[in-house]
Short mmCIF file of C-alpha atoms (C1' of nucleotides) in Angstrom, two decimals:
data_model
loop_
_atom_site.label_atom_id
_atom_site.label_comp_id
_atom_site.label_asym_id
_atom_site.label_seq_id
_atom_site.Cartn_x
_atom_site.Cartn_y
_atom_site.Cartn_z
CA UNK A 1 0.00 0.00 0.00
CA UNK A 2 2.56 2.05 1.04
CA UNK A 3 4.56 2.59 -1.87
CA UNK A 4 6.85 5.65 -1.64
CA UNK A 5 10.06 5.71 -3.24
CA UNK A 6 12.70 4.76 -0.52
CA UNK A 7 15.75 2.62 -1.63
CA UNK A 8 19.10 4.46 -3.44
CA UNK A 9 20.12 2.32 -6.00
CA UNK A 10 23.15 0.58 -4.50
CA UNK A 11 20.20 -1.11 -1.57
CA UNK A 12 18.06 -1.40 -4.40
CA UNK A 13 20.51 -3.43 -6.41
CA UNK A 14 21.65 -5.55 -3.10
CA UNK A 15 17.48 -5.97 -2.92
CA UNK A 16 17.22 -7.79 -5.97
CA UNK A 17 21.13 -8.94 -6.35
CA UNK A 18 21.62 -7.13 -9.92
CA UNK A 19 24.77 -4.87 -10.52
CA UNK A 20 23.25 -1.10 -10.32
CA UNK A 21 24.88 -0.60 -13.53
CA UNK A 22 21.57 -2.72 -14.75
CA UNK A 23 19.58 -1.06 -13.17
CA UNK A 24 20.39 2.17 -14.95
CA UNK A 25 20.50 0.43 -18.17
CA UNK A 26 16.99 -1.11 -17.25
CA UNK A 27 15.76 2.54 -16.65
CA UNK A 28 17.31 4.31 -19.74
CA UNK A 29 15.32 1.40 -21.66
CA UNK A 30 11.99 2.55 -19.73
CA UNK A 31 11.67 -0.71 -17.93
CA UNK A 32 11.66 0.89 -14.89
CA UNK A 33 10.80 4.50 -13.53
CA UNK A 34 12.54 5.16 -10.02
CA UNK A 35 11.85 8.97 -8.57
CA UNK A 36 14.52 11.10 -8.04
CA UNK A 37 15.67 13.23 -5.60
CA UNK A 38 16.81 17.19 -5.64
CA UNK A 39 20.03 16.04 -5.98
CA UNK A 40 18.86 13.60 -8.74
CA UNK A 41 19.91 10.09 -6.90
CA UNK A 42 17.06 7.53 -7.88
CA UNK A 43 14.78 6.53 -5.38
CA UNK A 44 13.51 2.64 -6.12
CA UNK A 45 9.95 2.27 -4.72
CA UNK A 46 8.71 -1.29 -3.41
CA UNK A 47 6.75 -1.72 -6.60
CA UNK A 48 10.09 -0.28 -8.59
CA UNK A 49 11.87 -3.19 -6.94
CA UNK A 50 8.96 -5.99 -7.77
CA UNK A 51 8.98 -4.88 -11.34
CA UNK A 52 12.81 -5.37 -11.42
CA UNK A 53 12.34 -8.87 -9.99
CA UNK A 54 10.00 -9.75 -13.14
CA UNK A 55 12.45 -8.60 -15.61
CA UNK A 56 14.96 -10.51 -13.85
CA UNK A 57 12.81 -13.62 -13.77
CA UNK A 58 11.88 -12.86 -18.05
CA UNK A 59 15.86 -12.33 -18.77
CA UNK A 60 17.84 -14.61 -16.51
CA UNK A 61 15.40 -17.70 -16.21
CA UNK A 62 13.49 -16.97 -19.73
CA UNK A 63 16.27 -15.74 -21.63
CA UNK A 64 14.56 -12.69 -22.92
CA UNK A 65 15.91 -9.39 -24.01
CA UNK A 66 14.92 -6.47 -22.93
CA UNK A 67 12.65 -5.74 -26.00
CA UNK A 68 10.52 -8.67 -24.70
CA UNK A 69 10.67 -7.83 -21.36
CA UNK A 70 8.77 -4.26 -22.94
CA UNK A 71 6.50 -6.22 -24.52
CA UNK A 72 5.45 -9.05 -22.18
CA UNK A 73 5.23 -6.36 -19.17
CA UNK A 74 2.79 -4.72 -21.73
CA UNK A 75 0.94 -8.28 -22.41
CA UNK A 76 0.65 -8.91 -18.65
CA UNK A 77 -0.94 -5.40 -18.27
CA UNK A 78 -3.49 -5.88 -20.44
CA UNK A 79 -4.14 -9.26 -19.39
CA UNK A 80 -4.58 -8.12 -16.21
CA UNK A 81 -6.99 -5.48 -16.99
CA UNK A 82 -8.84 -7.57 -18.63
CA UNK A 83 -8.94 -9.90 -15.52
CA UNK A 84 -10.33 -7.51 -13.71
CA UNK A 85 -13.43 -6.68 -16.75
CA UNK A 86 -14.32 -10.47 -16.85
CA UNK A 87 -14.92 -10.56 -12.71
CA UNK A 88 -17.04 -7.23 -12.83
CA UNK A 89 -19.05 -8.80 -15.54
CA UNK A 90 -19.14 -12.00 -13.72
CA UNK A 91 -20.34 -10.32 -10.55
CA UNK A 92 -22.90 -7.74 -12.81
CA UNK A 93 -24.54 -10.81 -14.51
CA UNK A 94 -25.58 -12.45 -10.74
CA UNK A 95 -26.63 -8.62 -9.79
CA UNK A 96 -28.58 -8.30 -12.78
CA UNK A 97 -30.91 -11.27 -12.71
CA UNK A 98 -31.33 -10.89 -9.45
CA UNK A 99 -32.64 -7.48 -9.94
CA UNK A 100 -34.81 -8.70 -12.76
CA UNK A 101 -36.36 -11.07 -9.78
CA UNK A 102 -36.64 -7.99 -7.50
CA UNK A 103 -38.41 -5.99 -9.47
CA UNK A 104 -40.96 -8.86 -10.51
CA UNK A 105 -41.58 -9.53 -7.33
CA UNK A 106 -42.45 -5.58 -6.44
CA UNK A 107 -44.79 -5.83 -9.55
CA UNK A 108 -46.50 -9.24 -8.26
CA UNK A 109 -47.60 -7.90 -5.75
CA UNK A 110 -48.82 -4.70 -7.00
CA UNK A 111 -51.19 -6.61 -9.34
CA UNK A 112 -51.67 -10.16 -8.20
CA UNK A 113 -55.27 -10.96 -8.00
CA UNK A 114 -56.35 -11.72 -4.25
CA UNK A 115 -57.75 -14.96 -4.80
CA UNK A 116 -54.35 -15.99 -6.50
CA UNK A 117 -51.29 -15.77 -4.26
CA UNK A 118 -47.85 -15.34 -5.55
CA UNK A 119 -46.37 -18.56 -5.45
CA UNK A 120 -42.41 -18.84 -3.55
CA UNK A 121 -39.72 -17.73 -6.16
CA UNK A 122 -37.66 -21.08 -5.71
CA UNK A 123 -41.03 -23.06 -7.85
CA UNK A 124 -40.57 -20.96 -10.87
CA UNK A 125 -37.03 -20.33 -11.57
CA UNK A 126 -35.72 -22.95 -13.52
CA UNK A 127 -32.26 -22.22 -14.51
CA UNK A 128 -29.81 -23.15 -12.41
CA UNK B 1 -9.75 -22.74 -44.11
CA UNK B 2 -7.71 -24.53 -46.35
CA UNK B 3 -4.82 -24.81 -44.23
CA UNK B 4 -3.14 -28.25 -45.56
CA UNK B 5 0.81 -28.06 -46.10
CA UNK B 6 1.84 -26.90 -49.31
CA UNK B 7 5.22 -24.91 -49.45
CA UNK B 8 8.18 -26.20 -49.36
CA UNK B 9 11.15 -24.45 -47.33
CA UNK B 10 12.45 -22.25 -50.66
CA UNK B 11 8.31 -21.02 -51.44
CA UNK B 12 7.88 -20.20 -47.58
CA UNK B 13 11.26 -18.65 -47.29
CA UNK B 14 10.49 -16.65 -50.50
CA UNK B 15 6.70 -15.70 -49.28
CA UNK B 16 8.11 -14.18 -46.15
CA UNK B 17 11.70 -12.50 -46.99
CA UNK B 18 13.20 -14.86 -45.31
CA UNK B 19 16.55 -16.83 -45.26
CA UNK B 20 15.37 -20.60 -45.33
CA UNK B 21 18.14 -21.28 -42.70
CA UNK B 22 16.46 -18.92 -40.51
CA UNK B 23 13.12 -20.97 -40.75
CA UNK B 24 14.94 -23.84 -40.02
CA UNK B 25 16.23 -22.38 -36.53
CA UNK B 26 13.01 -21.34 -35.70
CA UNK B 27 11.78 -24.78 -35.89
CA UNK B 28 14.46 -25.74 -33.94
CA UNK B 29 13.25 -23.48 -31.53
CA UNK B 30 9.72 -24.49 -31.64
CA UNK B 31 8.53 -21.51 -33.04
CA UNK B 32 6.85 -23.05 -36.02
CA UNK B 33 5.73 -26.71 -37.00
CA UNK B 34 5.62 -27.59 -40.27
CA UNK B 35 4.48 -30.57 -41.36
CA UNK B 36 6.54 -33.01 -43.01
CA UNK B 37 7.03 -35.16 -46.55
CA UNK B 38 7.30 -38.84 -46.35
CA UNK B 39 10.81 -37.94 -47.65
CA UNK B 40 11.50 -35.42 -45.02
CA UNK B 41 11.25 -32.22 -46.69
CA UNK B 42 9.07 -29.80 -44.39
CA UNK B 43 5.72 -28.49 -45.92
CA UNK B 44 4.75 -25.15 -44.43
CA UNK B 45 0.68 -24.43 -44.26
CA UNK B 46 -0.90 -20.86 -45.03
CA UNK B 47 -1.36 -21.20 -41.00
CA UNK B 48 2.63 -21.69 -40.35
CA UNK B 49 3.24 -19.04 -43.24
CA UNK B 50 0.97 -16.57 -40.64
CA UNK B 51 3.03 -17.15 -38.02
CA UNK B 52 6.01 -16.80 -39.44
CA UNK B 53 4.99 -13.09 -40.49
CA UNK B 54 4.16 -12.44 -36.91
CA UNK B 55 7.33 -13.46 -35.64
CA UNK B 56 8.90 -11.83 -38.34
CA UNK B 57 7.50 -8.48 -36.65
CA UNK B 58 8.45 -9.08 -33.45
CA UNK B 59 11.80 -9.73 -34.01
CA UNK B 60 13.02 -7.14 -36.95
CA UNK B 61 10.56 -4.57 -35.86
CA UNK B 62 10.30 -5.25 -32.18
CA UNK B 63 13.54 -6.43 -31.62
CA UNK B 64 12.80 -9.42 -29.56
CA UNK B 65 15.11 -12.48 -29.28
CA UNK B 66 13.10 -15.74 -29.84
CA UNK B 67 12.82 -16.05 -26.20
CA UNK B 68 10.61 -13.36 -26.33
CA UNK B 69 8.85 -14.52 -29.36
CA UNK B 70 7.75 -17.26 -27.80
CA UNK B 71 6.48 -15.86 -24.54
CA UNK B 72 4.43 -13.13 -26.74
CA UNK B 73 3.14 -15.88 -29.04
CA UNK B 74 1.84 -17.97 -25.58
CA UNK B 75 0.22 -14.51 -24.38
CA UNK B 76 -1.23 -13.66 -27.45
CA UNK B 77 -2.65 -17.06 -26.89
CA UNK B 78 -4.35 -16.44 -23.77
CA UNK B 79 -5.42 -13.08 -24.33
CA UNK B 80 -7.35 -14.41 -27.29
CA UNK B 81 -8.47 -17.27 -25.46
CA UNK B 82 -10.07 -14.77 -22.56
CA UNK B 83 -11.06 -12.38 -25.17
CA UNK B 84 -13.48 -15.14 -26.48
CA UNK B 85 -14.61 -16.07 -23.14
CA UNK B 86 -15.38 -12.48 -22.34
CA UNK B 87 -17.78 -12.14 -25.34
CA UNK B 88 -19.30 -15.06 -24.45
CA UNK B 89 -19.94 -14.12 -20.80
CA UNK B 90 -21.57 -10.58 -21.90
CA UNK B 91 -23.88 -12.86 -24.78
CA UNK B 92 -25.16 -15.15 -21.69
CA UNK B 93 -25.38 -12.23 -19.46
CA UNK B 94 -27.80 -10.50 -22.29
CA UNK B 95 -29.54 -14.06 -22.58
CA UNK B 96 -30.18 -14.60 -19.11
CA UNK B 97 -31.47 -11.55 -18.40
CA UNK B 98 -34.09 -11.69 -21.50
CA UNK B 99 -34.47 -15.63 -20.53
CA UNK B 100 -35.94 -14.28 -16.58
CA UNK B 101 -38.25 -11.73 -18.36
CA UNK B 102 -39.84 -14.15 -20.30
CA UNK B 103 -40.62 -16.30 -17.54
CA UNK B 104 -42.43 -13.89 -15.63
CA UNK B 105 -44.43 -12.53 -18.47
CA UNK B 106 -45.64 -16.15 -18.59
CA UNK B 107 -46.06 -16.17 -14.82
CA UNK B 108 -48.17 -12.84 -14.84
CA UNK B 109 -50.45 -14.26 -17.99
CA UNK B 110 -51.31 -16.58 -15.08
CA UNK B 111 -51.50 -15.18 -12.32
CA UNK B 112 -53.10 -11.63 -13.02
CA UNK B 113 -56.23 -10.46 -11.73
CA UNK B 114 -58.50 -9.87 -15.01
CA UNK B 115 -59.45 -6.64 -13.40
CA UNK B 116 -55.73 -5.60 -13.53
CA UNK B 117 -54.56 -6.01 -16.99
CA UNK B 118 -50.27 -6.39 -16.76
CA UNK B 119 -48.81 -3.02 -17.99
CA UNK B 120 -45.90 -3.13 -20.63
CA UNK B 121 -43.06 -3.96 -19.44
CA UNK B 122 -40.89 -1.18 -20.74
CA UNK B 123 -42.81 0.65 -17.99
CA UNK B 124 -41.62 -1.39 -15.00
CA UNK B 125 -37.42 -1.95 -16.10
CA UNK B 126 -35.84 0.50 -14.78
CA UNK B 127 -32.62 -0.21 -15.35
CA UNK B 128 -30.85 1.14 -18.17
"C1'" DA C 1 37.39 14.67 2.75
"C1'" DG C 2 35.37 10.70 1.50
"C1'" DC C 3 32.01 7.82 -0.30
"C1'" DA C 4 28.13 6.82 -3.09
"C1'" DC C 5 25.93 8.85 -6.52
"C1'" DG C 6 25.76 10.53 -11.56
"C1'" DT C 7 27.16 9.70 -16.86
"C1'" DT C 8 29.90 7.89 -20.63
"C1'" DC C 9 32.87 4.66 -22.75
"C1'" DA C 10 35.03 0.03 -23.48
"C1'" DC C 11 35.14 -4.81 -23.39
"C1'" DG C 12 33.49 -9.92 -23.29
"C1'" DT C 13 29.97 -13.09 -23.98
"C1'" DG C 14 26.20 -15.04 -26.17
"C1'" DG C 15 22.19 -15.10 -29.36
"C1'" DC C 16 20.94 -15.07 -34.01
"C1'" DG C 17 21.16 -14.55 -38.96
"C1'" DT C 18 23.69 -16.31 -42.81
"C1'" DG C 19 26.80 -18.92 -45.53
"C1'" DA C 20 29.52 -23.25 -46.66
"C1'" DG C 21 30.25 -28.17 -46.79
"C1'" DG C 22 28.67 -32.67 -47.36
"C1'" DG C 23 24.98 -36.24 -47.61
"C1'" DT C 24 20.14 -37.68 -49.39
"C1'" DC C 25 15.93 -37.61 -52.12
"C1'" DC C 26 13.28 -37.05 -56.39
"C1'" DA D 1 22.48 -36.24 -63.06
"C1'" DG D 2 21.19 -32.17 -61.21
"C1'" DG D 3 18.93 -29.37 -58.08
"C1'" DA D 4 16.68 -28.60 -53.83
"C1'" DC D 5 16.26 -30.72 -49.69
"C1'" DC D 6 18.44 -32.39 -45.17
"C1'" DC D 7 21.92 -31.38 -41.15
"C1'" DT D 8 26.06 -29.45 -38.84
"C1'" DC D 9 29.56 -26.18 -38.34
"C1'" DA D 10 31.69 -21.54 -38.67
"C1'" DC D 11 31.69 -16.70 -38.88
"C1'" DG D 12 30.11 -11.77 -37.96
"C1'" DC D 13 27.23 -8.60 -35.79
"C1'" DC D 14 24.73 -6.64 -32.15
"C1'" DA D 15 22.54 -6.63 -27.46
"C1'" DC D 16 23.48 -6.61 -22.83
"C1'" DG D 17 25.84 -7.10 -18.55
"C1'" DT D 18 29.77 -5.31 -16.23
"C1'" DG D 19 33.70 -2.62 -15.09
"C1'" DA D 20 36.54 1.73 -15.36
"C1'" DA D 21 37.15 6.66 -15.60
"C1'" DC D 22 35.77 10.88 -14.18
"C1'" DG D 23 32.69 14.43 -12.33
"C1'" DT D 24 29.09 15.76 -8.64
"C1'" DG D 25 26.35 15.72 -4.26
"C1'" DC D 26 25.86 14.86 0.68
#
DNA sequence: AGCACGTTCACGTGGCGTGAGGGTCC
DNA sequence: AGGACCCTCACGCCACGTGAACGTGC
C-alpha cells in the first residue's frame, strides 16, 4: 500500500542482487521509472523493486531481451486489466438477474389478484 | 480454411523475406511446425506461413530475441483465449437476463387479476 | 574529505542470422 | 544427373551485462 520511493540504487541493487549498472540500463530502456531526488539520486519504490524482480525472472530464467521484457510487461498489463473486466461482468450478470427477480416480485404484488397468491420464487425459476 | 501443407522451405522462405536457414532455426526453436514429406522435406501451411509473419514483426521490428517470441506468441494465446470467453460471458449475461423476463411474463399471464390487466413492461425496467 | 551517486565509454559473452560443406531424395 | 532438400559447423554482428574513468552531491 505504502509505496513511496525509498531505496538508493546501490540497496536497491543488493534488494534484488543485480549490478546497479543494470539497473540504470533497465531505466534508460523505460523498464523501470525510479523517482529522483533534488540532488537527482534515484529513489527505487517497493513496486520499482517488484517490477525489477520480473524482468529478472523474463531475462535470466526466460532468456529474454529487454525488448521482450517491454512487450510481455505490456501483455501482462493488459491481461490483467482484462482480468479484472471479466470478474465485474461476472459479478454484474448475478446482480442483474437478481434485480430482474426484485423488481418482478415488487410488480407481483402490485397486481396479483387476491384470490391468486404469488407462489415462492424457488417453484418458478428454472435455470440453475 | 484450407490450411493443408503446401510450401516447401524455398516457397515459404520466398513468401516471407526470409533466409530458409532462418526458418529452419526457428523450428528448432519451436517456433513453427511444419508438417513433413514422407521424404522429409518440411511443408509449411498458409497457417505456419501466418506465423512466421508475426514473428517476423516481433523480431526485426520489435527487436525481440526468440525467447521473447515465444512468450508473446503464448500470451497472445491467452489473451485471445479470454477475449473469447469475455464475449461469451456478456452474450449469456444479455440471454439470461431476456431468458428471466420471459418467464415472468408467462407467470403474470397466469396469475393476473383480469381486473388488472399487466402493464408493458418497458414501464416497469428501470434499469438502463 | 570521502564515499556513493551521476554519466559515458570500453570490453566480453552469447544469441541469431547467414553462408559453406557434405549427404540424401526425387 | 542435377537441383533442392536435409543437417552441422563456422563466422560476424549486435545486445546486454559489467567494469573503469571521471565528475558531482551529501
Amino acid at each position: 500500500m505504502d509505496d513511496r520511493p525509498r531505496y538508493m540504487i546501490s540497496v536497491a541493487a543488493d534488494l534484488v542482487d543485480m549490478h546497479p549498472q543494470t539497473l540504470r540500463l533497465y531505466e534508460q530502456k523505460g523498464l523501470v521509472r525510479p523517482k529522483r531526488t533534488a540532488g537527482n539520486t534515484r529513489l527505487y519504490s517497493e513496486r520499482d523493486v517488484e517490477r525489477l524482480r520480473l524482468v529478472q525472472r523474463l531475462t535470466t530464467e526466460l532468456g529474454l531481451n529487454l525488448a521482450g521484457v517491454e512487450q510481455v510487461l505490456r501483455l501482462e498489463d493488459q491481461l490483467q486489466r482484462m482480468q479484472r473486466r471479466l470478474e465485474r461482468l461476472e459479478r454484474e450478470l448475478r446482480d442483474r438477474v437478481e434485480a430482474v427477480h426484485k423488481q418482478y416480485r415488487r410488480e407481483l404484488v402490485l397486481y396479483r389478484s387476491p384470490s391468486h397468491p404469488v407462489p415462492r420464487r424457488s417453484q418458478w425459476t428454472s435455470t440453475s
